[in-house]
Amino acid sequence: MSPFPSLIILFFFTTTLTLPPPSFSSSQTKQTFIIQIQHESKPSIFPSHKNWYESSLSSITTSQNTIIHTYDTVFHGFSAKLTQQEATNLQSLSHVITIIPEQIRTLHTTRSPQFLGLKTADRTGLLHETDFGSDLVIGVIDTGIWPERQSFNDRELGPIPSKWKGQCIAGKDFPATSCNRKIIGAKYFSGGYEATNGKMNETNEYRSARDSDGHGTHTASIAAGRYVSPASTLGYAKGVAAGMAPKARLAVYKVCWNGGCFDSDILAAFDAAVADGVDVVSLSVGGVVVPYHLDVIAIGAFGASHAGVFVSASAGNGGPGGLTVTNVAPWVATVGAGTIDRDFPADVKLGNGKIIPGVSIYGGPGLTPGRMYPIVYAGSNGEHSGEGGDGYSSSLCLENSLDSKFVKGKIVVCDRGINSRGDKGEVVKKAGGIGMILANGVFDGEGLVADCHVLPATAVGAIGGDVIRSYIAAHKSLSVGSLPTATIVFKGTRLGVRPAPVVASFSARGPNPESPEILKPDVIAPGLNILAAWPDRVGPSGIPSDHRRTEFNILSGTSMACPHVSGLAALLKAAHPDWSPAAIKSALMTTAYTVDNKGDPMLDESNGNVSSVFDYGAGHVHPEKALDPGLVYDISVYDYVDFLCNSNYTTKNIKVITRKIADCSGAKKAGHSGNLNYPTLSAVFQQYGKHKMSTHFIRTVTNVGDPNSVYKVTIKPPEGMVVTVKPDKLSFRRVGQKLNFLVRVQTREVKLSPGSSLVKSGSIIWSDGKHIVTSPLVVTMQQPLD
C-alpha cells in the first residue's frame, strides 16, 4: 500500500480557491484524485462527459492517465491517478476549487428483533403495517454478500419494485443468477483499491460482489434477513434469526477489500445506489473525522439525502473515550451500540476458588470438567518469549512471541491490544497452549465481547484480569514448587439478562469533534454479540486457519448496530412514504429511551456508571413508538446550507458538499449553527470571564399525529441552569401543520481550570397525552486556555 494518501480534486468552472500544492516525497509518485466538475459546462463538441473528462486530463499532462470511476448522481466528475506535477497543474486551473486527501476507511467491526419489540405474532405494529418492508430497497455498502444463505431467499416475495433501475453485475463466482427477488442488485467497485494497491490477488478475494470477509453478509442480514429457523453459532444463541425488515429488498455495493475501503470506490457506490433507486443506504465503515467538504462519506451522504435516501452509518468502535465518534454529519444517522438481554457466560475458576466472570462462544472440545490446568501470564517472563519476542510482545500474544516450552499444556493469559482477539488465540494454540484468558486493559474497562475462538478461551474485564495476574504473581512468590491453576467453565447461552440495554464499552462517544452544536451519536441500537448470516468459506473466527463452517456468526461492533437502524428506517419509510430522511431520523430519536429493563438509567458497560448523552445521543431506538411519534423535526436542504454557513464554511466549500451555489447572506437570520432544526439541542459556552451567559434555540415541529391536538411542554433543565420555552403550548389544527417554539438557556460561570470543561444535560419534552416527544438538551461549559 502506498504511504501517501489518495487525493480528491473538485472542479467547477467558477472562481478559484488558492491552496498550497499537495505534498509528495516524489514528483513521480502517482496518487488517486477525484475530480468534481460543473456538469452543465460540458462543451457540445464532446459526445459524452467521459470524453470531456479524458480531454481535461490530456490538457494537463503528456502521460497516459486512465479514468478510474465517473460520477454523475451524488457527485459530478471522475477519478484518476496523477503525479505531483500533474496535480499542481490541475490546481493552477481556474476551475479547480480544492484538493482533498482521500481516506482509506475501515470496517467498524437473533434475538435483537424481539428485544426491540418487533413481534411477528402481532396483527398490528410496525412489521405488519409495512408488510415487513416489502417494497423498500436497502443499499448495503460493505464487503459484499454470500447470496446462497437462507437469510436471502426470495420465497413468497412479490415482483421486484417497478422503480428499481439497478443491475446484478456478474463476476468471479457470482453469476447474474446470484440475484433474486430478495437481492435485487449487486455491484462491486475496486478501481480505487487497485489504483493504490495494484491488481487484487484473486486467490483470496473475489472480483465480484461475493463476500470473502463476512462483514457485509452479516450486516445485510441484520438489516433485511428473512426468518430462518433453527439458527445458531456453534450451538450458541439457538432460535429464529431475522433482520429488521425481513421482506425489504437488498442492493449490495462491495467497496471493502483486503486493503481497506477506498474513498473513490465508496463515492462510486453512493452514486450508483442513488441512481439505482435505493430507499436507504447502510454504511458500517468509517475513518478519521475531517471537515465535511473534505469527507467523501459526508459528501456522498448529502447527495443521497437530497435525493430522499436515508443514510445510516456506524459511529465507530473507538469508545469508551470521548471525542471518538465518526460519521458525524447532521444529514447522517450516526448509530452507536448497546447490549441486548442475552449473553454467553464463560467464567474463569482459579485454584484459590475465586470465580472471575467472562464471556465466550467457543464451540469446540472443551476443557475436562472438574480438572484444573496450569495457568501462566504470557508477559510475566520476558526470557520465555519466542523468537524475536520480548515481554511486551508476549504479554499481547503477538505472532511468534510465545515460547512453547513456557505455555505448552497451560492456560495462557493474554492482554488485549494490537492484534485481533481471534489472532491471539491462534498464537496460543500454535505455541501449544491448551486455553486462553483474554484480559481487558484499563482503557477497555469491563466491556466484554464474545468471540468464536479456535481454542477454549474466554474474555474477562480489566478488574478480573488484574485479579488473575495477581493470583499468578502471588503463587510464584510463594516458591511452593507447583504452578497456579485455573479452568474455564462454559455456560452456554443466557437469556433475560438484566440490566439491558447497556452502552457497549467499544461504542464511540461524543462530543462531536467537528460540530459540537450537533449531538452525536444520534441513537444506539443492538451491537454486542449479534447473530446474523455468515459466508460458507470463512471460519467464524475470521482467521484463515479456521476451517470450521457455520451459517450464522455472532459479531459485535457499531457495524452491527448501524444496519438495525437501516432496517428500521426502511420500515418507517414504508409506513410513511412522504417522510423525508430527516423526519424518519427525528421519529427514531424523539421516541428513543434511556432506561434499562430494570427501569433504571442506562449504564456504561466500561465502568458500570450511569451513561450520558455523549454515550447514547437521544437514547436507544424504540421502533414501535417511532411508527407514531406525534411530532417530527424536519430539515430541508436550505436548512443544512444555513447550518454550514453558520459553521463558518466558505461558499466554495459548501458548494463542494451541496453541488449548489450557496447564499449565506440570510443564514444569520437562523442565528447560529445550533439552530439547525435538529431533534437534540446542544449549547457550548466559552467562559471568557463572563459571569452570565445565555443562548437560544429556534425549533419547528411538524404534526404527524392527530389533528386538533395540543402539546404541552415539560422542561427538565440541566442542573443549576434556567431554561424557558415559549410558547409552552402548541395547538395544532391539522396533520402536517408546522409550529415554532424558542428555547432559552441561561447559566452562570462555573469555576474551571484552564482547558477543562463541564457538561450538564436535561431535556425538553412535548406531550399531547398520547405522544411523548423528547429532545435531549446538553450544555457544555468550557474554560479557555490562559
JSON list of C-alpha atoms in Angstrom, two decimals, residues 655-784:
[
{"chain": "A", "resi": 655, "resn": "LYS", "atom": "CA", "xyz": [-20.74, 24.03, -2.96]},
{"chain": "A", "resi": 656, "resn": "VAL", "atom": "CA", "xyz": [-18.39, 21.05, -2.74]},
{"chain": "A", "resi": 657, "resn": "ILE", "atom": "CA", "xyz": [-20.91, 19.40, -0.38]},
{"chain": "A", "resi": 658, "resn": "THR", "atom": "CA", "xyz": [-24.21, 20.55, -1.89]},
{"chain": "A", "resi": 659, "resn": "ARG", "atom": "CA", "xyz": [-23.27, 20.98, -5.59]},
{"chain": "A", "resi": 660, "resn": "LYS", "atom": "CA", "xyz": [-25.12, 24.31, -5.49]},
{"chain": "A", "resi": 661, "resn": "ILE", "atom": "CA", "xyz": [-24.03, 27.91, -5.15]},
{"chain": "A", "resi": 662, "resn": "ALA", "atom": "CA", "xyz": [-24.65, 28.85, -1.53]},
{"chain": "A", "resi": 663, "resn": "ASP", "atom": "CA", "xyz": [-26.06, 32.16, -0.41]},
{"chain": "A", "resi": 664, "resn": "CYS", "atom": "CA", "xyz": [-25.00, 32.81, 3.18]},
{"chain": "A", "resi": 665, "resn": "SER", "atom": "CA", "xyz": [-26.46, 36.32, 3.34]},
{"chain": "A", "resi": 666, "resn": "GLY", "atom": "CA", "xyz": [-29.64, 35.15, 5.06]},
{"chain": "A", "resi": 667, "resn": "ALA", "atom": "CA", "xyz": [-28.05, 32.49, 7.24]},
{"chain": "A", "resi": 668, "resn": "LYS", "atom": "CA", "xyz": [-27.58, 34.84, 10.21]},
{"chain": "A", "resi": 669, "resn": "LYS", "atom": "CA", "xyz": [-31.38, 35.05, 10.46]},
{"chain": "A", "resi": 670, "resn": "ALA", "atom": "CA", "xyz": [-31.18, 31.41, 11.58]},
{"chain": "A", "resi": 671, "resn": "GLY", "atom": "CA", "xyz": [-28.99, 32.65, 14.43]},
{"chain": "A", "resi": 672, "resn": "HIS", "atom": "CA", "xyz": [-26.19, 30.14, 14.95]},
{"chain": "A", "resi": 673, "resn": "SER", "atom": "CA", "xyz": [-25.29, 26.60, 13.87]},
{"chain": "A", "resi": 674, "resn": "GLY", "atom": "CA", "xyz": [-27.12, 25.15, 16.87]},
{"chain": "A", "resi": 675, "resn": "ASN", "atom": "CA", "xyz": [-30.35, 26.45, 15.34]},
{"chain": "A", "resi": 676, "resn": "LEU", "atom": "CA", "xyz": [-30.38, 23.70, 12.72]},
{"chain": "A", "resi": 677, "resn": "ASN", "atom": "CA", "xyz": [-33.80, 22.11, 13.25]},
{"chain": "A", "resi": 678, "resn": "TYR", "atom": "CA", "xyz": [-32.27, 19.07, 14.91]},
{"chain": "A", "resi": 679, "resn": "PRO", "atom": "CA", "xyz": [-34.18, 16.83, 17.37]},
{"chain": "A", "resi": 680, "resn": "THR", "atom": "CA", "xyz": [-31.49, 17.38, 20.01]},
{"chain": "A", "resi": 681, "resn": "LEU", "atom": "CA", "xyz": [-30.17, 20.66, 21.44]},
{"chain": "A", "resi": 682, "resn": "SER", "atom": "CA", "xyz": [-26.52, 21.29, 22.26]},
{"chain": "A", "resi": 683, "resn": "ALA", "atom": "CA", "xyz": [-25.03, 24.54, 23.57]},
{"chain": "A", "resi": 684, "resn": "VAL", "atom": "CA", "xyz": [-21.34, 25.29, 24.10]},
{"chain": "A", "resi": 685, "resn": "PHE", "atom": "CA", "xyz": [-20.38, 28.27, 26.28]},
{"chain": "A", "resi": 686, "resn": "GLN", "atom": "CA", "xyz": [-16.84, 29.63, 26.26]},
{"chain": "A", "resi": 687, "resn": "GLN", "atom": "CA", "xyz": [-16.18, 31.28, 29.64]},
{"chain": "A", "resi": 688, "resn": "TYR", "atom": "CA", "xyz": [-14.18, 34.36, 28.63]},
{"chain": "A", "resi": 689, "resn": "GLY", "atom": "CA", "xyz": [-14.61, 35.98, 32.03]},
{"chain": "A", "resi": 690, "resn": "LYS", "atom": "CA", "xyz": [-18.38, 36.29, 31.55]},
{"chain": "A", "resi": 691, "resn": "HIS", "atom": "CA", "xyz": [-20.37, 35.79, 34.75]},
{"chain": "A", "resi": 692, "resn": "LYS", "atom": "CA", "xyz": [-23.70, 35.29, 32.99]},
{"chain": "A", "resi": 693, "resn": "MET", "atom": "CA", "xyz": [-24.20, 33.52, 29.67]},
{"chain": "A", "resi": 694, "resn": "SER", "atom": "CA", "xyz": [-27.25, 32.69, 27.59]},
{"chain": "A", "resi": 695, "resn": "THR", "atom": "CA", "xyz": [-28.23, 31.32, 24.22]},
{"chain": "A", "resi": 696, "resn": "HIS", "atom": "CA", "xyz": [-31.39, 30.38, 22.42]},
{"chain": "A", "resi": 697, "resn": "PHE", "atom": "CA", "xyz": [-32.63, 27.67, 20.07]},
{"chain": "A", "resi": 698, "resn": "ILE", "atom": "CA", "xyz": [-35.39, 28.05, 17.50]},
{"chain": "A", "resi": 699, "resn": "ARG", "atom": "CA", "xyz": [-37.17, 24.83, 16.55]},
{"chain": "A", "resi": 700, "resn": "THR", "atom": "CA", "xyz": [-40.02, 23.92, 14.20]},
{"chain": "A", "resi": 701, "resn": "VAL", "atom": "CA", "xyz": [-42.11, 20.82, 14.73]},
{"chain": "A", "resi": 702, "resn": "THR", "atom": "CA", "xyz": [-44.46, 19.22, 12.19]},
{"chain": "A", "resi": 703, "resn": "ASN", "atom": "CA", "xyz": [-47.60, 17.46, 13.37]},
{"chain": "A", "resi": 704, "resn": "VAL", "atom": "CA", "xyz": [-47.68, 13.87, 12.08]},
{"chain": "A", "resi": 705, "resn": "GLY", "atom": "CA", "xyz": [-50.02, 12.64, 14.81]},
{"chain": "A", "resi": 706, "resn": "ASP", "atom": "CA", "xyz": [-53.64, 13.61, 15.32]},
{"chain": "A", "resi": 707, "resn": "PRO", "atom": "CA", "xyz": [-55.43, 16.72, 14.04]},
{"chain": "A", "resi": 708, "resn": "ASN", "atom": "CA", "xyz": [-56.72, 19.16, 16.68]},
{"chain": "A", "resi": 709, "resn": "SER", "atom": "CA", "xyz": [-54.02, 18.14, 19.15]},
{"chain": "A", "resi": 710, "resn": "VAL", "atom": "CA", "xyz": [-52.49, 20.28, 21.88]},
{"chain": "A", "resi": 711, "resn": "TYR", "atom": "CA", "xyz": [-48.94, 19.67, 23.08]},
{"chain": "A", "resi": 712, "resn": "LYS", "atom": "CA", "xyz": [-47.71, 20.99, 26.41]},
{"chain": "A", "resi": 713, "resn": "VAL", "atom": "CA", "xyz": [-44.05, 21.28, 27.32]},
{"chain": "A", "resi": 714, "resn": "THR", "atom": "CA", "xyz": [-42.21, 19.80, 30.28]},
{"chain": "A", "resi": 715, "resn": "ILE", "atom": "CA", "xyz": [-38.77, 21.25, 30.96]},
{"chain": "A", "resi": 716, "resn": "LYS", "atom": "CA", "xyz": [-36.08, 19.29, 32.76]},
{"chain": "A", "resi": 717, "resn": "PRO", "atom": "CA", "xyz": [-33.27, 21.87, 32.92]},
{"chain": "A", "resi": 718, "resn": "PRO", "atom": "CA", "xyz": [-29.62, 20.93, 33.34]},
{"chain": "A", "resi": 719, "resn": "GLU", "atom": "CA", "xyz": [-28.66, 21.30, 37.00]},
{"chain": "A", "resi": 720, "resn": "GLY", "atom": "CA", "xyz": [-28.14, 24.92, 38.03]},
{"chain": "A", "resi": 721, "resn": "MET", "atom": "CA", "xyz": [-29.41, 26.41, 34.78]},
{"chain": "A", "resi": 722, "resn": "VAL", "atom": "CA", "xyz": [-32.56, 28.29, 33.81]},
{"chain": "A", "resi": 723, "resn": "VAL", "atom": "CA", "xyz": [-34.40, 27.02, 30.72]},
{"chain": "A", "resi": 724, "resn": "THR", "atom": "CA", "xyz": [-37.55, 28.62, 29.32]},
{"chain": "A", "resi": 725, "resn": "VAL", "atom": "CA", "xyz": [-39.68, 27.55, 26.34]},
{"chain": "A", "resi": 726, "resn": "LYS", "atom": "CA", "xyz": [-42.04, 29.95, 24.53]},
{"chain": "A", "resi": 727, "resn": "PRO", "atom": "CA", "xyz": [-44.78, 29.23, 23.83]},
{"chain": "A", "resi": 728, "resn": "ASP", "atom": "CA", "xyz": [-45.26, 26.46, 26.37]},
{"chain": "A", "resi": 729, "resn": "LYS", "atom": "CA", "xyz": [-48.26, 25.09, 24.48]},
{"chain": "A", "resi": 730, "resn": "LEU", "atom": "CA", "xyz": [-48.57, 24.17, 20.78]},
{"chain": "A", "resi": 731, "resn": "SER", "atom": "CA", "xyz": [-52.09, 23.88, 19.35]},
{"chain": "A", "resi": 732, "resn": "PHE", "atom": "CA", "xyz": [-52.34, 22.04, 16.03]},
{"chain": "A", "resi": 733, "resn": "ARG", "atom": "CA", "xyz": [-55.47, 22.14, 13.87]},
{"chain": "A", "resi": 734, "resn": "ARG", "atom": "CA", "xyz": [-54.37, 19.67, 11.19]},
{"chain": "A", "resi": 735, "resn": "VAL", "atom": "CA", "xyz": [-51.85, 17.00, 10.29]},
{"chain": "A", "resi": 736, "resn": "GLY", "atom": "CA", "xyz": [-48.82, 18.45, 8.51]},
{"chain": "A", "resi": 737, "resn": "GLN", "atom": "CA", "xyz": [-49.09, 21.82, 10.26]},
{"chain": "A", "resi": 738, "resn": "LYS", "atom": "CA", "xyz": [-45.80, 23.35, 11.44]},
{"chain": "A", "resi": 739, "resn": "LEU", "atom": "CA", "xyz": [-45.36, 25.42, 14.60]},
{"chain": "A", "resi": 740, "resn": "ASN", "atom": "CA", "xyz": [-42.30, 27.13, 16.06]},
{"chain": "A", "resi": 741, "resn": "PHE", "atom": "CA", "xyz": [-41.01, 27.46, 19.59]},
{"chain": "A", "resi": 742, "resn": "LEU", "atom": "CA", "xyz": [-37.99, 29.12, 21.21]},
{"chain": "A", "resi": 743, "resn": "VAL", "atom": "CA", "xyz": [-35.81, 27.63, 23.94]},
{"chain": "A", "resi": 744, "resn": "ARG", "atom": "CA", "xyz": [-33.65, 29.99, 26.02]},
{"chain": "A", "resi": 745, "resn": "VAL", "atom": "CA", "xyz": [-30.84, 28.67, 28.21]},
{"chain": "A", "resi": 746, "resn": "GLN", "atom": "CA", "xyz": [-29.27, 30.86, 30.91]},
{"chain": "A", "resi": 747, "resn": "THR", "atom": "CA", "xyz": [-26.34, 29.91, 33.10]},
{"chain": "A", "resi": 748, "resn": "ARG", "atom": "CA", "xyz": [-23.67, 31.36, 35.33]},
{"chain": "A", "resi": 749, "resn": "GLU", "atom": "CA", "xyz": [-19.93, 30.98, 35.16]},
{"chain": "A", "resi": 750, "resn": "VAL", "atom": "CA", "xyz": [-18.55, 27.93, 36.96]},
{"chain": "A", "resi": 751, "resn": "LYS", "atom": "CA", "xyz": [-15.03, 27.58, 38.33]},
{"chain": "A", "resi": 752, "resn": "LEU", "atom": "CA", "xyz": [-12.96, 25.51, 35.92]},
{"chain": "A", "resi": 753, "resn": "SER", "atom": "CA", "xyz": [-9.24, 25.06, 35.39]},
{"chain": "A", "resi": 754, "resn": "PRO", "atom": "CA", "xyz": [-7.86, 26.32, 32.04]},
{"chain": "A", "resi": 755, "resn": "GLY", "atom": "CA", "xyz": [-8.66, 23.97, 29.15]},
{"chain": "A", "resi": 756, "resn": "SER", "atom": "CA", "xyz": [-11.22, 21.95, 31.11]},
{"chain": "A", "resi": 757, "resn": "SER", "atom": "CA", "xyz": [-14.97, 21.66, 30.59]},
{"chain": "A", "resi": 758, "resn": "LEU", "atom": "CA", "xyz": [-18.16, 20.75, 32.43]},
{"chain": "A", "resi": 759, "resn": "VAL", "atom": "CA", "xyz": [-21.13, 19.02, 30.79]},
{"chain": "A", "resi": 760, "resn": "LYS", "atom": "CA", "xyz": [-24.68, 19.00, 32.11]},
{"chain": "A", "resi": 761, "resn": "SER", "atom": "CA", "xyz": [-27.80, 17.66, 30.44]},
{"chain": "A", "resi": 762, "resn": "GLY", "atom": "CA", "xyz": [-31.57, 17.92, 30.64]},
{"chain": "A", "resi": 763, "resn": "SER", "atom": "CA", "xyz": [-34.47, 17.63, 28.22]},
{"chain": "A", "resi": 764, "resn": "ILE", "atom": "CA", "xyz": [-37.41, 19.35, 26.54]},
{"chain": "A", "resi": 765, "resn": "ILE", "atom": "CA", "xyz": [-40.49, 17.12, 26.35]},
{"chain": "A", "resi": 766, "resn": "TRP", "atom": "CA", "xyz": [-43.69, 17.83, 24.40]},
{"chain": "A", "resi": 767, "resn": "SER", "atom": "CA", "xyz": [-46.79, 15.71, 25.02]},
{"chain": "A", "resi": 768, "resn": "ASP", "atom": "CA", "xyz": [-50.43, 15.70, 24.00]},
{"chain": "A", "resi": 769, "resn": "GLY", "atom": "CA", "xyz": [-51.27, 12.96, 26.48]},
{"chain": "A", "resi": 770, "resn": "LYS", "atom": "CA", "xyz": [-50.83, 10.26, 23.82]},
{"chain": "A", "resi": 771, "resn": "HIS", "atom": "CA", "xyz": [-47.41, 11.02, 22.30]},
{"chain": "A", "resi": 772, "resn": "ILE", "atom": "CA", "xyz": [-44.22, 11.89, 24.16]},
{"chain": "A", "resi": 773, "resn": "VAL", "atom": "CA", "xyz": [-41.67, 13.82, 22.06]},
{"chain": "A", "resi": 774, "resn": "THR", "atom": "CA", "xyz": [-38.33, 14.09, 23.86]},
{"chain": "A", "resi": 775, "resn": "SER", "atom": "CA", "xyz": [-35.33, 16.24, 22.91]},
{"chain": "A", "resi": 776, "resn": "PRO", "atom": "CA", "xyz": [-32.14, 15.98, 24.98]},
{"chain": "A", "resi": 777, "resn": "LEU", "atom": "CA", "xyz": [-30.58, 19.32, 25.95]},
{"chain": "A", "resi": 778, "resn": "VAL", "atom": "CA", "xyz": [-26.85, 19.27, 26.65]},
{"chain": "A", "resi": 779, "resn": "VAL", "atom": "CA", "xyz": [-24.83, 22.27, 27.81]},
{"chain": "A", "resi": 780, "resn": "THR", "atom": "CA", "xyz": [-21.03, 22.35, 27.79]},
{"chain": "A", "resi": 781, "resn": "MET", "atom": "CA", "xyz": [-19.10, 24.97, 29.75]},
{"chain": "A", "resi": 782, "resn": "GLN", "atom": "CA", "xyz": [-15.53, 25.40, 28.52]},
{"chain": "A", "resi": 783, "resn": "GLN", "atom": "CA", "xyz": [-12.71, 27.31, 30.18]},
{"chain": "A", "resi": 784, "resn": "PRO", "atom": "CA", "xyz": [-10.28, 28.57, 27.52]}
]
